[in-house]
Amino acid sequence: MRLIFSRKGFDSSAGGCANALLPDGTLLPFPIPDPDSPLTYADLRHPDVEPAALIRDLTRGKVLPGHGAHLDPDLDAAALAQRPRGWRPLFGQAGAAQRHLLNQGVQVGDLFLFYSWFRPVDHDGSRYRFTPRGADEHLLYGWFQIGSIHQLGGESRQRVAGLNQHPHAFGTRGSLNVVYRASSRLVLPGLAGRMPGAGQWRTRCAERVLTEAGRSRGRWLLPGWFHPEGRASVLSYHADPNRWQRFGDLVRLQNVHRGQEFVLSCDDYPEAFPWLVSLFTPAP
């Protein structure tokens, strides 16, 4: 199995700000702007907050409710008011990022871990804002085990439930344009099919924080087994040994600023399996 760290959601260039960590600890990743998407920010639903208003406030009006929203990965059935029968979470990738996944041999059964930049948010009585001097972190917020892979070059939207709502079925994405459909259940040693094949973690917890405390968000602190010394492969895009630094039984990693998909072979890092289970069963 391959494990893919996948950078998604708003950032300094796409959207222009962090994603939201709400006052109750809820994580709310934002779809990036996309004028070709069939969906707008006004279409998004959340039980506790109006996403379009939150995004408008945090971007200071640069991203408005009527703007197109690239809802991808599409992990939460409740994110839209209506879903077709048979819907499962979908994730699209195209161009150079999809080429990288192909070159890395990503296939059915492999597991994406989605992460993004998050900052705490509060409400000052008139609008939402980022909490001054709040944490600035990369957090894991979702997972997606590949159940099937669909090349969209000439494929009918009716072939995959929900594709008519998915941004990769619209606009000009190039010839290498793929949509992944999630497995129905997560197949992972130690979880025995107890989890759906894809979904979102609703809250921040220590096990899913990537950023080292007190450091810039791109400086990660990971379990020591991630270090590539003595391994047959390395986390893709991170082959430079200067990016890795042992820190007790942990390892510091300077995450690359470019790239979306970073692939790790669990065949070479079998310690990944119990670590993955810990993401779903965090300590109390």
Short mmCIF file of C-alpha atoms in Angstrom, two decimals:
data_model
loop_
_atom_site.label_atom_id
_atom_site.label_comp_id
_atom_site.label_asym_id
_atom_site.label_seq_id
_atom_site.Cartn_x
_atom_site.Cartn_y
_atom_site.Cartn_z
CA MET A 1 0.00 0.00 0.00
CA ARG A 2 1.08 3.57 -0.67
CA LEU A 3 0.36 6.47 1.62
CA ILE A 4 -0.09 9.87 -0.04
CA PHE A 5 0.14 13.14 1.88
CA SER A 6 -2.06 15.42 -0.22
CA ARG A 7 -1.99 19.19 0.23
CA LYS A 8 -5.48 20.65 -0.29
CA GLY A 9 -7.69 23.60 0.65
CA PHE A 10 -6.95 27.31 0.85
CA ASP A 11 -3.36 28.53 0.97
CA SER A 12 -1.54 31.82 0.45
CA SER A 13 -2.03 31.66 -3.32
CA ALA A 14 -5.29 29.71 -3.77
CA GLY A 15 -7.86 31.54 -1.65
CA GLY A 16 -5.27 33.77 -0.01
CA CYS A 17 -5.65 32.71 3.64
CA ALA A 18 -5.74 29.74 6.00
CA ASN A 19 -8.61 27.34 6.49
CA ALA A 20 -10.73 27.65 9.63
CA LEU A 21 -10.33 26.09 13.05
CA LEU A 22 -13.64 27.12 14.63
CA PRO A 23 -13.94 28.13 18.31
CA ASP A 24 -15.37 24.71 19.27
CA GLY A 25 -12.38 22.93 17.70
CA THR A 26 -14.12 22.02 14.44
CA LEU A 27 -11.96 21.93 11.31
CA LEU A 28 -13.47 23.53 8.22
CA PRO A 29 -11.29 23.18 5.10
CA PHE A 30 -12.25 25.49 2.24
CA PRO A 31 -12.53 24.50 -1.44
CA ILE A 32 -10.21 26.65 -3.54
CA PRO A 33 -11.72 29.15 -6.03
CA ASP A 34 -12.52 27.74 -9.47
CA PRO A 35 -14.49 29.72 -12.08
CA ASP A 36 -15.19 26.52 -14.06
CA SER A 37 -16.79 24.65 -11.17
CA PRO A 38 -20.53 23.89 -11.32
CA LEU A 39 -20.76 24.82 -7.62
CA THR A 40 -20.48 28.13 -5.79
CA TYR A 41 -19.56 28.85 -2.19
CA ALA A 42 -23.24 29.61 -1.58
CA ASP A 43 -23.98 25.94 -2.32
CA LEU A 44 -21.85 24.69 0.57
CA ARG A 45 -23.54 23.48 3.75
CA HIS A 46 -22.34 23.05 7.33
CA PRO A 47 -24.40 22.38 10.47
CA ASP A 48 -22.75 25.07 12.62
CA VAL A 49 -21.76 27.91 10.31
CA GLU A 50 -22.54 29.38 6.90
CA PRO A 51 -19.38 28.56 4.92
CA ALA A 52 -19.88 31.29 2.31
CA ALA A 53 -20.16 34.02 4.96
CA LEU A 54 -17.15 32.67 6.85
CA ILE A 55 -15.03 32.61 3.69
CA ARG A 56 -16.18 36.09 2.65
CA ASP A 57 -15.16 37.51 6.03
CA LEU A 58 -11.81 35.73 6.29
CA THR A 59 -10.79 36.73 2.75
CA ARG A 60 -12.03 40.31 3.35
CA GLY A 61 -14.43 40.05 0.44
CA LYS A 62 -12.00 38.64 -2.10
CA VAL A 63 -13.89 35.31 -2.28
CA LEU A 64 -17.65 35.84 -2.42
CA PRO A 65 -20.66 33.50 -2.13
CA GLY A 66 -21.30 33.60 -5.88
CA HIS A 67 -17.77 32.59 -6.84
CA GLY A 68 -17.05 29.08 -8.14
CA ALA A 69 -15.88 26.57 -5.51
CA HIS A 70 -13.60 23.62 -6.34
CA LEU A 71 -15.13 21.09 -3.93
CA ASP A 72 -12.33 18.56 -4.20
CA PRO A 73 -11.73 16.31 -2.40
CA ASP A 74 -15.47 15.92 -1.91
CA LEU A 75 -15.54 13.94 1.32
CA ASP A 76 -18.70 14.91 3.20
CA ALA A 77 -22.15 13.92 1.93
CA ALA A 78 -23.66 16.77 3.99
CA ALA A 79 -21.53 19.43 2.27
CA LEU A 80 -24.22 19.79 -0.42
CA ALA A 81 -27.99 19.81 -0.04
CA GLN A 82 -28.57 16.98 -2.53
CA ARG A 83 -26.59 13.90 -3.50
CA PRO A 84 -27.39 11.25 -6.12
CA ARG A 85 -28.13 7.68 -5.13
CA GLY A 86 -24.95 5.67 -4.83
CA TRP A 87 -22.75 8.69 -4.09
CA ARG A 88 -19.36 8.08 -2.54
CA PRO A 89 -16.55 10.56 -1.86
CA LEU A 90 -14.63 11.64 -4.96
CA PHE A 91 -11.22 13.18 -5.50
CA GLY A 92 -9.87 14.57 -8.76
CA GLN A 93 -6.32 15.16 -9.92
CA ALA A 94 -4.89 16.34 -13.23
CA GLY A 95 -1.76 17.50 -14.99
CA ALA A 96 1.66 17.29 -13.35
CA ALA A 97 0.28 16.18 -9.98
CA GLN A 98 -1.59 13.27 -11.56
CA ARG A 99 1.49 12.39 -13.60
CA HIS A 100 3.45 12.17 -10.34
CA LEU A 101 0.84 9.81 -8.87
CA LEU A 102 1.08 7.64 -11.99
CA ASN A 103 4.87 7.59 -11.84
CA GLN A 104 4.70 6.55 -8.19
CA GLY A 105 2.40 3.64 -9.07
CA VAL A 106 -0.60 4.88 -7.07
CA GLN A 107 -3.47 2.41 -7.49
CA VAL A 108 -6.66 0.98 -5.99
CA GLY A 109 -6.23 0.39 -2.25
CA ASP A 110 -3.75 3.22 -1.69
CA LEU A 111 -4.59 5.82 0.93
CA PHE A 112 -4.61 9.62 0.66
CA LEU A 113 -4.21 11.70 3.82
CA PHE A 114 -5.38 15.25 3.17
CA TYR A 115 -3.80 18.12 5.05
CA SER A 116 -4.06 21.88 4.92
CA TRP A 117 -3.12 25.12 6.61
CA PHE A 118 -5.39 25.99 9.54
CA ARG A 119 -5.68 28.93 11.92
CA PRO A 120 -8.13 29.52 14.79
CA VAL A 121 -11.13 31.71 14.00
CA ASP A 122 -13.39 33.77 16.27
CA HIS A 123 -16.29 36.18 15.83
CA ASP A 124 -15.92 39.76 17.01
CA GLY A 125 -19.66 40.48 17.02
CA SER A 126 -19.87 41.68 13.44
CA ARG A 127 -17.70 39.32 11.41
CA TYR A 128 -15.44 36.29 11.51
CA ARG A 129 -11.71 36.87 11.82
CA PHE A 130 -8.56 34.91 12.44
CA THR A 131 -7.67 34.93 16.12
CA PRO A 132 -4.67 37.24 16.67
CA ARG A 133 -1.52 35.28 17.54
CA GLY A 134 -3.37 32.00 17.09
CA ALA A 135 -1.64 28.79 16.05
CA ASP A 136 -0.54 28.49 12.42
CA GLU A 137 -0.40 24.78 11.54
CA HIS A 138 -0.57 22.05 8.95
CA LEU A 139 -3.23 19.60 10.16
CA LEU A 140 -4.50 16.33 8.74
CA TYR A 141 -8.22 16.66 8.13
CA GLY A 142 -9.32 13.76 5.91
CA TRP A 143 -8.61 10.36 4.44
CA PHE A 144 -9.50 8.62 1.18
CA GLN A 145 -8.81 5.02 0.21
CA ILE A 146 -9.00 4.49 -3.54
CA GLY A 147 -11.82 2.18 -4.61
CA SER A 148 -11.75 2.85 -8.36
CA ILE A 149 -9.98 5.16 -10.82
CA HIS A 150 -11.72 6.94 -13.71
CA GLN A 151 -9.97 8.70 -16.60
CA LEU A 152 -12.28 11.54 -17.68
CA GLY A 153 -11.02 12.06 -21.23
CA GLY A 154 -14.25 10.82 -22.83
CA GLU A 155 -16.07 9.23 -19.94
CA SER A 156 -19.75 9.97 -19.45
CA ARG A 157 -20.65 11.82 -16.25
CA GLN A 158 -23.34 9.24 -15.63
CA ARG A 159 -20.73 6.50 -15.11
CA VAL A 160 -19.84 7.72 -11.60
CA ALA A 161 -22.48 8.90 -9.11
CA GLY A 162 -21.87 12.55 -8.23
CA LEU A 163 -19.58 13.34 -11.15
CA ASN A 164 -22.05 15.91 -12.45
CA GLN A 165 -21.30 17.92 -9.27
CA HIS A 166 -17.55 17.45 -9.41
CA PRO A 167 -15.26 20.20 -10.78
CA HIS A 168 -13.00 17.81 -12.70
CA ALA A 169 -15.91 17.01 -15.02
CA PHE A 170 -16.06 20.69 -16.07
CA GLY A 171 -13.72 23.20 -17.66
CA THR A 172 -10.41 22.49 -19.33
CA ARG A 173 -8.34 20.08 -17.24
CA GLY A 174 -6.11 18.68 -19.99
CA SER A 175 -5.80 15.14 -21.28
CA LEU A 176 -4.55 13.71 -17.96
CA ASN A 177 -7.66 14.24 -15.84
CA VAL A 178 -8.62 11.56 -13.33
CA VAL A 179 -11.30 11.14 -10.68
CA TYR A 180 -10.79 8.67 -7.85
CA ARG A 181 -13.83 7.09 -6.18
CA ALA A 182 -13.47 6.00 -2.57
CA SER A 183 -13.76 2.44 -1.37
CA SER A 184 -16.92 1.67 0.60
CA ARG A 185 -14.96 0.73 3.75
CA LEU A 186 -11.43 1.47 4.91
CA VAL A 187 -9.28 -1.64 4.61
CA LEU A 188 -6.42 -1.19 7.05
CA PRO A 189 -4.79 -3.64 9.49
CA GLY A 190 -6.05 -2.88 12.97
CA LEU A 191 -9.34 -1.25 11.99
CA ALA A 192 -11.19 -4.26 10.54
CA GLY A 193 -13.51 -2.31 8.25
CA ARG A 194 -14.92 -0.13 11.03
CA MET A 195 -14.45 3.13 9.11
CA PRO A 196 -15.82 4.36 5.79
CA GLY A 197 -13.40 4.40 2.89
CA ALA A 198 -13.15 8.20 3.00
CA GLY A 199 -14.18 11.01 5.30
CA GLN A 200 -13.21 14.05 7.34
CA TRP A 201 -11.91 14.30 10.86
CA ARG A 202 -14.09 16.93 12.47
CA THR A 203 -11.72 18.23 15.13
CA ARG A 204 -8.08 18.99 15.79
CA CYS A 205 -6.18 16.47 17.89
CA ALA A 206 -2.49 16.10 18.68
CA GLU A 207 -2.07 12.88 16.68
CA ARG A 208 -3.10 14.69 13.48
CA VAL A 209 -0.93 17.80 13.90
CA LEU A 210 1.98 17.83 11.45
CA THR A 211 3.62 21.14 12.41
CA GLU A 212 6.16 21.20 15.23
CA ALA A 213 4.98 23.42 18.10
CA GLY A 214 6.40 26.92 17.90
CA ARG A 215 7.78 26.43 14.39
CA SER A 216 6.67 27.64 10.98
CA ARG A 217 3.89 25.45 9.60
CA GLY A 218 6.17 23.80 7.02
CA ARG A 219 8.44 22.38 9.75
CA TRP A 220 6.88 19.03 10.59
CA LEU A 221 7.54 16.78 13.57
CA LEU A 222 6.90 13.13 12.73
CA PRO A 223 7.52 9.71 14.28
CA GLY A 224 11.17 8.72 13.94
CA TRP A 225 10.46 5.85 11.55
CA PHE A 226 9.68 8.36 8.78
CA HIS A 227 13.43 9.07 8.49
CA PRO A 228 14.63 7.55 5.19
CA GLU A 229 18.04 6.39 6.43
CA GLY A 230 18.45 2.70 5.60
CA ARG A 231 15.17 2.52 3.68
CA ALA A 232 14.69 1.49 0.05
CA SER A 233 12.63 4.61 -0.72
CA VAL A 234 11.81 8.05 0.63
CA LEU A 235 8.74 10.26 0.81
CA SER A 236 8.51 11.65 -2.71
CA TYR A 237 9.80 15.23 -3.26
CA HIS A 238 11.74 14.90 0.03
CA ALA A 239 14.87 12.99 -1.04
CA ASP A 240 17.24 15.78 0.07
CA PRO A 241 18.79 14.47 3.32
CA ASN A 242 19.11 18.04 4.60
CA ARG A 243 15.32 18.14 4.95
CA TRP A 244 15.46 15.45 7.64
CA GLN A 245 16.79 15.87 11.18
CA ARG A 246 16.55 13.34 14.00
CA PHE A 247 15.07 14.76 17.20
CA GLY A 248 15.10 12.16 19.97
CA ASP A 249 12.73 9.38 18.90
CA LEU A 250 11.07 11.78 16.44
CA VAL A 251 12.19 13.37 13.20
CA ARG A 252 11.94 16.92 11.93
CA LEU A 253 11.04 17.37 8.27
CA GLN A 254 11.16 20.61 6.30
CA ASN A 255 8.15 20.16 4.02
CA VAL A 256 8.60 21.31 0.43
CA HIS A 257 6.70 24.45 -0.54
CA ARG A 258 5.78 23.17 -4.00
CA GLY A 259 3.89 20.05 -4.97
CA GLN A 260 0.55 18.58 -3.97
CA GLU A 261 1.06 14.82 -3.61
CA PHE A 262 3.83 13.21 -1.53
CA VAL A 263 3.94 9.41 -1.74
CA LEU A 264 5.36 6.92 0.77
CA SER A 265 5.61 3.15 0.20
CA CYS A 266 4.30 1.25 3.21
CA ASP A 267 6.20 -1.81 1.95
CA ASP A 268 9.39 0.04 2.90
CA TYR A 269 7.85 1.64 6.02
CA PRO A 270 5.67 -1.03 7.69
CA GLU A 271 5.53 1.11 10.85
CA ALA A 272 3.05 3.25 8.92
CA PHE A 273 0.20 0.84 9.65
CA PRO A 274 0.02 1.22 13.46
CA TRP A 275 0.61 4.96 13.03
CA LEU A 276 -2.37 5.17 10.68
CA VAL A 277 -4.54 3.36 13.20
CA SER A 278 -3.53 5.96 15.82
CA LEU A 279 -4.94 8.71 13.61
CA PHE A 280 -8.37 7.10 13.88
CA THR A 281 -8.07 6.13 17.56
CA PRO A 282 -6.32 9.10 19.22
CA ALA A 283 -5.36 9.02 22.87
CA PRO A 284 -8.03 10.41 25.24
#
